[in-house]
Each structure stands twice: as C-alpha cells, then as structure tokens.
Coordinates of N, CA and C in Angstrom, one line a residue:
X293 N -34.5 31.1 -15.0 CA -35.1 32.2 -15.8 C -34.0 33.3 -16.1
X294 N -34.2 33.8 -17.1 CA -32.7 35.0 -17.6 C -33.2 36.2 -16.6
X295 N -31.9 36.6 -16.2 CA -31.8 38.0 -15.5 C -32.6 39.1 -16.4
X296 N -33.5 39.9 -16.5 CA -33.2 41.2 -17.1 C -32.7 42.2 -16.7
X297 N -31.5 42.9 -17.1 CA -31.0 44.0 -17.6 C -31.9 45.0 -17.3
X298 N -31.7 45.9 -15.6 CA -32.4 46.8 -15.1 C -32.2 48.1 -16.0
X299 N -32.0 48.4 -17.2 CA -32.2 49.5 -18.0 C -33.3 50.3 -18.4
X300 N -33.1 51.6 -19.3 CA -34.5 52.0 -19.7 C -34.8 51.3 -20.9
X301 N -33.5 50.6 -21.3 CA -33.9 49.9 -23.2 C -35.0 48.8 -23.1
X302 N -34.5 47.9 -21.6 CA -35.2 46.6 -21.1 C -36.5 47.1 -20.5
X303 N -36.8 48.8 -20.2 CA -37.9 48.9 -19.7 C -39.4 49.3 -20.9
X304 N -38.7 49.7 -21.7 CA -38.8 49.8 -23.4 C -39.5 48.4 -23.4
X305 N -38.7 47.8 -23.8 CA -38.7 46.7 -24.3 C -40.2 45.7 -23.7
X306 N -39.9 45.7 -22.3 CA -41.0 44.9 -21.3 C -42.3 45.5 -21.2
X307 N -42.1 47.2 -21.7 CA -43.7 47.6 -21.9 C -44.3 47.4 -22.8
X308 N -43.1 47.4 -23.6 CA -43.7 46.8 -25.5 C -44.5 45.3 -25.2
X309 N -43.6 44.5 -24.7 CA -44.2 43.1 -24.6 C -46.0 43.3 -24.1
X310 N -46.1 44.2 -23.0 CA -46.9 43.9 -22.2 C -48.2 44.9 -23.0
X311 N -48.0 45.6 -24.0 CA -48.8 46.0 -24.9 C -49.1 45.0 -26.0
X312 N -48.5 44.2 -25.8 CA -48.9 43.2 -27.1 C -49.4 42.1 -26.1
X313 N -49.0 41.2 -25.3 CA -49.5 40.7 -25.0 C -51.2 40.9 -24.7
X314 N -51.2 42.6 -24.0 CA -52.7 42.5 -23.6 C -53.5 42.7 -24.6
X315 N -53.1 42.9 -26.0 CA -53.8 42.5 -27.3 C -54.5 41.3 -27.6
X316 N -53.3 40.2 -27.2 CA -54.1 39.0 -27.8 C -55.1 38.3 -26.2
X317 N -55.4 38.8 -25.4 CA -56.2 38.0 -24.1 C -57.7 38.5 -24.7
X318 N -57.7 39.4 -25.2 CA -59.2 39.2 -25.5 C -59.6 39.0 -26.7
X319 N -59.0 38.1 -27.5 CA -59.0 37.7 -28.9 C -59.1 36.4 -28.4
X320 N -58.1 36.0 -27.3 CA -58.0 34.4 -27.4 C -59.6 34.1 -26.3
X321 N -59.9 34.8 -25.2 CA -60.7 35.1 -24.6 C -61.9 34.9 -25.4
X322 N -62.3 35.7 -26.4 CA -63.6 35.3 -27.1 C -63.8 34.0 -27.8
X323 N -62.8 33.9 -28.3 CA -62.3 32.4 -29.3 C -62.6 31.0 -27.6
X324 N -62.2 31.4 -26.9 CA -62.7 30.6 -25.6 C -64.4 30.6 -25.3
X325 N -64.7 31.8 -25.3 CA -65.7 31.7 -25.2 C -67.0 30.9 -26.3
X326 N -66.8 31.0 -27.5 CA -67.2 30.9 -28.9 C -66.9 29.3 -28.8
X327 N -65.3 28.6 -27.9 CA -65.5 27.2 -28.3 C -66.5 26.7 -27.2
X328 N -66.8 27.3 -25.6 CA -67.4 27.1 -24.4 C -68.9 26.5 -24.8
X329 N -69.4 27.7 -26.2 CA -70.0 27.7 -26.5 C -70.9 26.5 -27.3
X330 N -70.2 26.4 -27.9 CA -70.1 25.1 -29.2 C -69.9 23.8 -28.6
X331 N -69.3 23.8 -27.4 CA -69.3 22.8 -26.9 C -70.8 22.2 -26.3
X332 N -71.1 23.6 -25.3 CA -72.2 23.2 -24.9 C -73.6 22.8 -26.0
X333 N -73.3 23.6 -27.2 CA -74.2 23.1 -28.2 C -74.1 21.4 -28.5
X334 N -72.6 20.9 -28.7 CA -72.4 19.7 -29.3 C -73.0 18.8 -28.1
X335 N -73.1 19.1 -27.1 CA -73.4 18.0 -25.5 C -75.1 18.2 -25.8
X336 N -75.4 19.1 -26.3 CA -77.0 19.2 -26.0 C -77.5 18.4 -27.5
X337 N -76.9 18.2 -28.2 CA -77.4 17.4 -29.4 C -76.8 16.3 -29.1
X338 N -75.9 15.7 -28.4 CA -75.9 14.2 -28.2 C -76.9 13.9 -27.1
X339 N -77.2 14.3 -25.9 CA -78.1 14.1 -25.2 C -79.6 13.9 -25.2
X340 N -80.2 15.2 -26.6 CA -81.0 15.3 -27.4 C -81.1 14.0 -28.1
X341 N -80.1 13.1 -28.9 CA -80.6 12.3 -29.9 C -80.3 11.1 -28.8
X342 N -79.8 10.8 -27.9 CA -79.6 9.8 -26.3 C -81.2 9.5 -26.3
X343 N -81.4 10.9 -26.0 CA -82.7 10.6 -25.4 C -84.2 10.2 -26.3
X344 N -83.9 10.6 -28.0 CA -84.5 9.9 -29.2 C -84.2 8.8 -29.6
X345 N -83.2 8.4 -29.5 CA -82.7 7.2 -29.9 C -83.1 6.0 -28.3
X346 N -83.4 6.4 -27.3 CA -84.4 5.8 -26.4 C -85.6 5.4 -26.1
X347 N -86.2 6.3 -26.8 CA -87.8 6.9 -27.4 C -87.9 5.6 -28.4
X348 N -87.1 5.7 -29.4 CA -87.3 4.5 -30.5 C -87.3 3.5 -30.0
X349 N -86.2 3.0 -28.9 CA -85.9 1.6 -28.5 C -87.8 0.9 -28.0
X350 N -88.1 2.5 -27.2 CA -89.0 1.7 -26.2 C -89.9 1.8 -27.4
X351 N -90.4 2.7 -28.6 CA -91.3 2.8 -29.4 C -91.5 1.0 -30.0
X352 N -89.9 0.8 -30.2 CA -90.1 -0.6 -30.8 C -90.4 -1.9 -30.3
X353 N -90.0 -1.4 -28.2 CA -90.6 -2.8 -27.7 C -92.1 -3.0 -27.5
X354 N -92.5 -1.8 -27.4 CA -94.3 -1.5 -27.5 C -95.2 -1.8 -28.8
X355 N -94.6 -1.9 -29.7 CA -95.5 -1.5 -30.9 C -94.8 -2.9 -31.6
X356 N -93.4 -3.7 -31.4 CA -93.1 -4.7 -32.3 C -92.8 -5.6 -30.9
X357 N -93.2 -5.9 -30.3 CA -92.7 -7.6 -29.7 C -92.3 -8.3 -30.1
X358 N -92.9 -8.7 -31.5 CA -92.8 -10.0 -32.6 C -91.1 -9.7 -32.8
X359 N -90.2 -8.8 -32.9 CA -89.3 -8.6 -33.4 C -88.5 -9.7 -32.5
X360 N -88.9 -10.0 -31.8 CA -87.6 -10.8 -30.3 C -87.3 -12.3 -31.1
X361 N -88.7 -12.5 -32.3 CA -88.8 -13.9 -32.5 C -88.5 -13.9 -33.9
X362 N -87.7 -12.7 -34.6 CA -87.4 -12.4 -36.0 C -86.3 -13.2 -36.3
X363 N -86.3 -13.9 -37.1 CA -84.8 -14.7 -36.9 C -83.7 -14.3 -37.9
X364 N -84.3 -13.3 -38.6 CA -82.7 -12.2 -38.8 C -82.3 -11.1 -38.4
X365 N -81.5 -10.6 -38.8 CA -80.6 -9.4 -38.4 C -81.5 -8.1 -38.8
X366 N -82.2 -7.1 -38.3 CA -82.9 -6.5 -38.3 C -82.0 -5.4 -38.5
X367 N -81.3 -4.9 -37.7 CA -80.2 -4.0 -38.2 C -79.2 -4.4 -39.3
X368 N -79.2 -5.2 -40.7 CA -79.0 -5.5 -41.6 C -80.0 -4.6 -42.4
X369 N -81.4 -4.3 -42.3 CA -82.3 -3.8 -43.1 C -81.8 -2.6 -43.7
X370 N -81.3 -2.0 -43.0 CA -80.7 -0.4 -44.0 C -79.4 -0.5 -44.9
X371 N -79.5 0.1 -45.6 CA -78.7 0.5 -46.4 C -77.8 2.1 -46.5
X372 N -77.0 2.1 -46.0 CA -76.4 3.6 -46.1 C -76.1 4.4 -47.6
X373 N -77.0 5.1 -48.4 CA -76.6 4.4 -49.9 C -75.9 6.3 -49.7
X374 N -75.9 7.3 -49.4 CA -74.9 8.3 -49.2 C -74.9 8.8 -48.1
X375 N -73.6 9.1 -47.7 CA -73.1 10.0 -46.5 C -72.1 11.1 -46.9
X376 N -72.6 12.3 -46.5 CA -71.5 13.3 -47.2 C -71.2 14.2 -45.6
X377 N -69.5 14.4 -45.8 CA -69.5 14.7 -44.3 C -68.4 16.4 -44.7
X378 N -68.9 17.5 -44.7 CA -68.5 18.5 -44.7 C -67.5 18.8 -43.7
X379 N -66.7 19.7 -43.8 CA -65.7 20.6 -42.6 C -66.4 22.0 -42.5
X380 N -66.6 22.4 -41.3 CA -67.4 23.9 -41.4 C -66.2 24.4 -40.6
X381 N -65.4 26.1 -40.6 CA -64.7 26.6 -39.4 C -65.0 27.2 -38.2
X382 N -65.1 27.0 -37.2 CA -65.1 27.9 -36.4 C -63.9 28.1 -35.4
X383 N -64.0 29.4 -35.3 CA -62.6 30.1 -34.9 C -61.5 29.3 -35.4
X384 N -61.0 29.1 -36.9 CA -59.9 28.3 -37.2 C -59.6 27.1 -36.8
X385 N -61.4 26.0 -35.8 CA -61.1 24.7 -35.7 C -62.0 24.2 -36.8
X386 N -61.6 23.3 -37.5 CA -62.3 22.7 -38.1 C -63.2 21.3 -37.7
X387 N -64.5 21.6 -37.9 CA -65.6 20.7 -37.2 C -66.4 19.8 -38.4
X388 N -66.2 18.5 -38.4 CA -67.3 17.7 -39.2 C -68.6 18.1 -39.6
X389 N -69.1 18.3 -40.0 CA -71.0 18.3 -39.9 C -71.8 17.4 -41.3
X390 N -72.2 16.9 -41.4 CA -73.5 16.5 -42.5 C -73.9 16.6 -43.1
X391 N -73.8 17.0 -44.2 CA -74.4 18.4 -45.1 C -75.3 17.0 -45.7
X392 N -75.0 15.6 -46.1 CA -76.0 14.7 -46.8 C -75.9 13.4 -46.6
X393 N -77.4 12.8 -46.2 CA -77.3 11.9 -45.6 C -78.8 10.9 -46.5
X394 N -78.4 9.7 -47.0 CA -79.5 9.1 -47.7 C -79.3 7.8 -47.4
X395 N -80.7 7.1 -46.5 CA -80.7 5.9 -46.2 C -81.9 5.3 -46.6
X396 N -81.7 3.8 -47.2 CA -83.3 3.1 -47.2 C -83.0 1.6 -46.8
X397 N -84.3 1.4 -47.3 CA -84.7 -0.4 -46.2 C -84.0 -0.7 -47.4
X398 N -83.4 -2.0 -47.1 CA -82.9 -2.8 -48.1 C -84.2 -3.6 -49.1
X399 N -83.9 -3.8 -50.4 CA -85.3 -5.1 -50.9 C -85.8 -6.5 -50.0
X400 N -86.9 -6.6 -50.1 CA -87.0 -7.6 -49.5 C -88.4 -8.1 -50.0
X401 N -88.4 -9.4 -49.8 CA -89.7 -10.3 -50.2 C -91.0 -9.8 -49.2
X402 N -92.0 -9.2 -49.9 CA -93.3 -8.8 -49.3 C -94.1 -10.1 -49.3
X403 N -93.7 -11.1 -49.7 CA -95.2 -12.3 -49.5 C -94.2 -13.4 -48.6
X404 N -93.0 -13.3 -48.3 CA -92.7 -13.8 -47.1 C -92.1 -13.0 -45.9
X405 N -92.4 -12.2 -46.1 CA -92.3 -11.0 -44.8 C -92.9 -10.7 -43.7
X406 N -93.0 -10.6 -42.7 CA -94.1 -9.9 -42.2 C -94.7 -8.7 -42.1
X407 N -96.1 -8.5 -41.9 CA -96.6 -6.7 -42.6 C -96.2 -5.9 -41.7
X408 N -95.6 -6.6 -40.5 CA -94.7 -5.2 -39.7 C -93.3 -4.9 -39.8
X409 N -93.0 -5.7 -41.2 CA -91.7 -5.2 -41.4 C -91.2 -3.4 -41.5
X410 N -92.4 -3.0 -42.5 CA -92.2 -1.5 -43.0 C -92.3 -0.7 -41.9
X411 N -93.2 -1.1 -41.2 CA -93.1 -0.1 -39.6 C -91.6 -0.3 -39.1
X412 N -91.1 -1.5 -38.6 CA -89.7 -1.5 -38.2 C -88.6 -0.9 -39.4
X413 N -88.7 -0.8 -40.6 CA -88.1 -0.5 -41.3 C -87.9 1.6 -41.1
X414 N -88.9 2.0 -41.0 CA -89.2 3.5 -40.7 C -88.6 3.8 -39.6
X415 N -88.9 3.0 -38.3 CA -88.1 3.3 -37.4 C -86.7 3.5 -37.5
X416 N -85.8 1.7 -37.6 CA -84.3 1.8 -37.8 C -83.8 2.8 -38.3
X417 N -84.4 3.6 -39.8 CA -83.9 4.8 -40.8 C -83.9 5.6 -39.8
X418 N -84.9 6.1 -38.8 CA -84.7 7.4 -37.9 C -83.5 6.9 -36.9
X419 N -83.9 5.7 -36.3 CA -82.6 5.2 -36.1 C -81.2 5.5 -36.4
X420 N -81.3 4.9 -37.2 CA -79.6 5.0 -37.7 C -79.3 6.6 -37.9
X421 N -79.7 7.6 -38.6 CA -79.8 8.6 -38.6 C -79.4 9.5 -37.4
X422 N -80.0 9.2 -36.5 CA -79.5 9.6 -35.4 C -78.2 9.1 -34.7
X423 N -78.3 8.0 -34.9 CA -76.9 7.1 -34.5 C -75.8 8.0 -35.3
X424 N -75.6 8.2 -37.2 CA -75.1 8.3 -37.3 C -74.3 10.0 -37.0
X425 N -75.4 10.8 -36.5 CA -75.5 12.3 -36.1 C -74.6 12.2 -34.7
X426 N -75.1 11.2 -34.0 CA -74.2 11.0 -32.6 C -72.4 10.9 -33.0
X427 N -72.6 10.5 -34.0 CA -70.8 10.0 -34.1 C -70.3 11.6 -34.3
X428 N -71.2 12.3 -35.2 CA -70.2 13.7 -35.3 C -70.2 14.3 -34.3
X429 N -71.7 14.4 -33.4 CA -71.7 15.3 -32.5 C -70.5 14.8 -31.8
X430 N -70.0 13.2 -31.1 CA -69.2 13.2 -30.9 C -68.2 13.4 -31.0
X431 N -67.7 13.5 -32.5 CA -66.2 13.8 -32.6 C -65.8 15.4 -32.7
X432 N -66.4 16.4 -32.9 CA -66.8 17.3 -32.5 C -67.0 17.7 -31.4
X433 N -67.1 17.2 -30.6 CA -66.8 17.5 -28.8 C -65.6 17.2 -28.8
X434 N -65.2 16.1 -29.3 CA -63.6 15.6 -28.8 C -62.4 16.7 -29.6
X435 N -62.9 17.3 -30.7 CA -62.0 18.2 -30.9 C -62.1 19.5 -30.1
X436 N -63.5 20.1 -29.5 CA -63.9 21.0 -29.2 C -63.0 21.8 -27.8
X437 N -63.0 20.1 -27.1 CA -62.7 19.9 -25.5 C -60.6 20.0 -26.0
X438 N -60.2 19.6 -27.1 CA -58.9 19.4 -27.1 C -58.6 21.0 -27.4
X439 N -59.3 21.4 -28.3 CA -59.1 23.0 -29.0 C -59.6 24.3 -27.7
X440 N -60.4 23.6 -26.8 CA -60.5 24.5 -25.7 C -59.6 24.8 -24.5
X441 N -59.0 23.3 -24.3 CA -57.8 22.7 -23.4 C -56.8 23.5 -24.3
X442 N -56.1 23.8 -25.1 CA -55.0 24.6 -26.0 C -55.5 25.9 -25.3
X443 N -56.7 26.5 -26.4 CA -56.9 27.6 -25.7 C -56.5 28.7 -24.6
X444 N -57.5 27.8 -23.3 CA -57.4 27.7 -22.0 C -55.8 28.0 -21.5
X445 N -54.9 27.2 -22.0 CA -53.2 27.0 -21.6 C -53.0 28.2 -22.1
X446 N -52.8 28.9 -23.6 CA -52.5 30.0 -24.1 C -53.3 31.2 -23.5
X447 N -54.6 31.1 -23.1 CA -54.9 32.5 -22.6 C -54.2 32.6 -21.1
X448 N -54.3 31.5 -20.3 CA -53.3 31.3 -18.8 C -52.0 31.7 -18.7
X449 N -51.8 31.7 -20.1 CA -50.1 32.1 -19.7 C -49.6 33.1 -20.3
X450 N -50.6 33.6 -21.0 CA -50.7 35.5 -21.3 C -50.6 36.0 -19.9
X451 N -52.2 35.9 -19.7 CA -53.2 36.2 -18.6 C -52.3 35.8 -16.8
X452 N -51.6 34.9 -16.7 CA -51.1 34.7 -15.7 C -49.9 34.5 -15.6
X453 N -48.8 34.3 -16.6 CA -47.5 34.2 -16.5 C -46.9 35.3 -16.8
X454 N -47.0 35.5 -18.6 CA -46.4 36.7 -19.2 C -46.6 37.5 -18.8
X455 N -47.4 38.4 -18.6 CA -48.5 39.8 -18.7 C -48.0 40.1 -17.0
X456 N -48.1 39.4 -15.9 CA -47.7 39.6 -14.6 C -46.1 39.8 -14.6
X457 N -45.4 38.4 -15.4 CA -43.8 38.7 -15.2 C -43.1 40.2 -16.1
X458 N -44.0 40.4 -17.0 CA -43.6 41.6 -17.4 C -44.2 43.0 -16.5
X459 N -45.0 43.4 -16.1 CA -44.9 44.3 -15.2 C -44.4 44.0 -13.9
X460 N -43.9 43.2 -13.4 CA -43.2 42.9 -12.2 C -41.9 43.6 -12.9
X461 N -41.1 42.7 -13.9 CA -40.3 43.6 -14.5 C -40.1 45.0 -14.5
X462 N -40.9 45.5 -15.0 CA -41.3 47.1 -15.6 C -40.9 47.8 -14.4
X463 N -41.9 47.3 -13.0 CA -41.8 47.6 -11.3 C -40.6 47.6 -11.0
X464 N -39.4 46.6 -11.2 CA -38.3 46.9 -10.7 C -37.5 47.4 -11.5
X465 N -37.4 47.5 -12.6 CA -36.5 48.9 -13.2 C -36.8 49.8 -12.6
X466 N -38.1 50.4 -13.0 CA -38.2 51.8 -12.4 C -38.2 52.2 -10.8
X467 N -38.1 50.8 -9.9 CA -37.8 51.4 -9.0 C -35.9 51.9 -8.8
X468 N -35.1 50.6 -9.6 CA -33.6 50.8 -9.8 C -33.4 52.4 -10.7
X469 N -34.3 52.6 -11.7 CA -33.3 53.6 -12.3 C -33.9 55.1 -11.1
X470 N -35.0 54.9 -10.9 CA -35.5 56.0 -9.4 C -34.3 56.3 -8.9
X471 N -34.2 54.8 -8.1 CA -32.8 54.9 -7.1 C -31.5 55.5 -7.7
X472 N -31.2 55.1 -9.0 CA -30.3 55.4 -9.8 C -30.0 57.0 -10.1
X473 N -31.3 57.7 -10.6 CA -31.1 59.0 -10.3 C -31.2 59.7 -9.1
X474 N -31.9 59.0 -8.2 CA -31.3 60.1 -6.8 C -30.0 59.9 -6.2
X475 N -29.6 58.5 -6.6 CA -28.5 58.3 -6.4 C -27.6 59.6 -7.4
X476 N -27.7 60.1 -8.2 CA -27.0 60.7 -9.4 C -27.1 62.3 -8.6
X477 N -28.4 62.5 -7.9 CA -28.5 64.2 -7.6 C -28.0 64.3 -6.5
X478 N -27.9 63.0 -5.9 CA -26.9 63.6 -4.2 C -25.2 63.5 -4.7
X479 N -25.1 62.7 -5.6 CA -23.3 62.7 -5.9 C -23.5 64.0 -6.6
X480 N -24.3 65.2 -7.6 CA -24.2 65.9 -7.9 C -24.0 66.7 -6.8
X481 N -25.0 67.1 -6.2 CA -24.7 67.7 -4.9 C -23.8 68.1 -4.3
X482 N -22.9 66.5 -3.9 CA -22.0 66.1 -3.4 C -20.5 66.9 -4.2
X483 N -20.4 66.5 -5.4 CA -19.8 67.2 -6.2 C -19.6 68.6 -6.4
X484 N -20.9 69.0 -6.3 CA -20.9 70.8 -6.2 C -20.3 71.2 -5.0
X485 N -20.6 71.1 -4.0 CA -20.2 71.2 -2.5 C -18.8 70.8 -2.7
X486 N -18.0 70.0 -2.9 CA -17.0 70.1 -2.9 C -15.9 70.7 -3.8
X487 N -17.1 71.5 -4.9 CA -16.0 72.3 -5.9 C -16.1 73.5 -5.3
X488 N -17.3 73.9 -4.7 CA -17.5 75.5 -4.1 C -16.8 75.8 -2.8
X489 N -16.2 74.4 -1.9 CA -15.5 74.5 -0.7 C -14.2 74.6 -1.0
X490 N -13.5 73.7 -2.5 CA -12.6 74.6 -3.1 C -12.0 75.3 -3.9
X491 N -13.3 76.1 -4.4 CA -12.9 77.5 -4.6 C -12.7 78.5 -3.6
X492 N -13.5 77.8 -2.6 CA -13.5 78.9 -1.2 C -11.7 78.6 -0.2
X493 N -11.4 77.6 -0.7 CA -10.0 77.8 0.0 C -9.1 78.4 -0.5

C-alpha cells in the first residue's frame, strides 16, 4: 500500500476523500436495497407459478386420464403465435418483462378428436404461459443476484475498506502534525531561553 505523506495537504486531501465517499454509501445502500427487493419479488412469482403450474399437472391427471393413452404429442398442441419481451429499468439494471404474449391450440380435426381435446387444450395455454413467465422470472433473478453481488462488493469497500482507511489516515496526521507543533513550541521556548541567557551574559 502507498505511504501517505503525514502533511496538512494529505490531511486535506483524505477528508475530502472521506466526504465523498460517505456520499455514495447511501445511494449505493438504497440501490441494494431496491435490488433485495426485486429479488424477493422475482422468487415469489417463480414459486407462485411452481406451485400453478403443479395445480395444472394434477388438474390434468384428475380430470384427463385418457391423456396417458393419447398417441401424440400433446405439448405440440400450442402454438406461440406472439411473444414480445420488453426491458423495464430499475436502478440502471435492465430486467426482461412481457409486455405481450399470444398463444392458441393449434387446428385440428374435430370428428377425429377426442371431445376432451379443448379442455386439455385450455389447460396447456395456461400452461405454457406460465412456463413461459417462469423463464423471465428466472432470468431476472439471475441478473438480480449478479447486480446485487456487484453492489454488495462496492458498498463493502466504501463502507469497510475506503471510508475506515481514510480516517485511520486523517487519525495519524493529526496526531504527527500535534506532535509536530509541540514539538515546534518547546524548540521555541528552547530558543527564547537561550537568546535571553545571552543577552543576560
């Protein structure tokens, strides 16, 4: 680490620092908080649609059995026919969100179908919908958790590196230039006394 320069310029200097630094701890501090925040929102809508997208599974083994003996691809039925995926900011991270979402059953033959196709068809749509809500909420946490981890490091080393090593600093100048001038009024002293002892000879 560099020496600092026990002066008044470097004691200048290191109070300046330590006024600016304690500017930005509670800027970065709320911006922590606001992502703490947003996090906890993004965990409570993936666990929210976890637990709907569970709801459906068991909706569909209760209400469709016949589906076990479907001999095609049932998740083929939808069609994603628009997905529109916005950037919204908060605190200068940028987060995905949904702004438009349009899905339907694909066409299919009603006189060789079965008449519980449309019911399974209503389901998958809430389905998938949710499935595809889970991917943002996901990726959205994963930025959330990376942009809070940054954060976190930059308020830590205001808050516990800089902001301490500068008034540690500050503490030992002022104790050196202290010493410095008492050191300065006993040589004055010192000085006097020896000009007044010789005038007195």
């Amino acid at each position: 680490m560099r020496k600092v320069a026990l002066n008044k310029s470097t004691l200048n200097k290191e109070t300046g620092k330590v006024k600016a630094y304690k500017k930005f701890v509670p800027a970065l501090d709320l911006k922590r908080k606001q992502l703490l925040a947003a996090r906890a929102k993004a965990r409570q809508s993936i666990l929210e649609g976890t637990e709907l997208l569970d709801a459906l599974h068991r909706e569909v083994s209760e209400q469709l059995p016949m589906l076990a003996n479907f001999p095609g691809a049932a998740d083929k039925l939808i069609d994603v026919q628009e997905i529109k995926v916005s950037q919204v900011n908060l605190v200068g991270l940028m987060l995905p969100e949904i702004t438009s979402l349009k899905l339907a059953i694909k066409p299919y033959s009603f006189l060789t179908t079965d008449h519980w196709m449309d019911h399974l068809g209503r389901l998958l749509i809430k389905a998938t919908e949710i499935e595809l809500q889970q991917k943002i909420f996901n990726k959205r946490l994963e930025l959330l958790n990376k942009a809070l981890q940054k954060t976190t490091q930059r308020l830590n080393l205001f808050d516990k590196v800089l902001i301490p090593q500068a008034e540690k600093n500050i503490r030992k100048i002022r104790i050196v230039l202290s010493d410095n001038e008492r050191a300065a009024v006993v040589t004055s002293k010192i000085a006097k006394n020896k000009r007044l002892k010789a005038e007195q000879a």
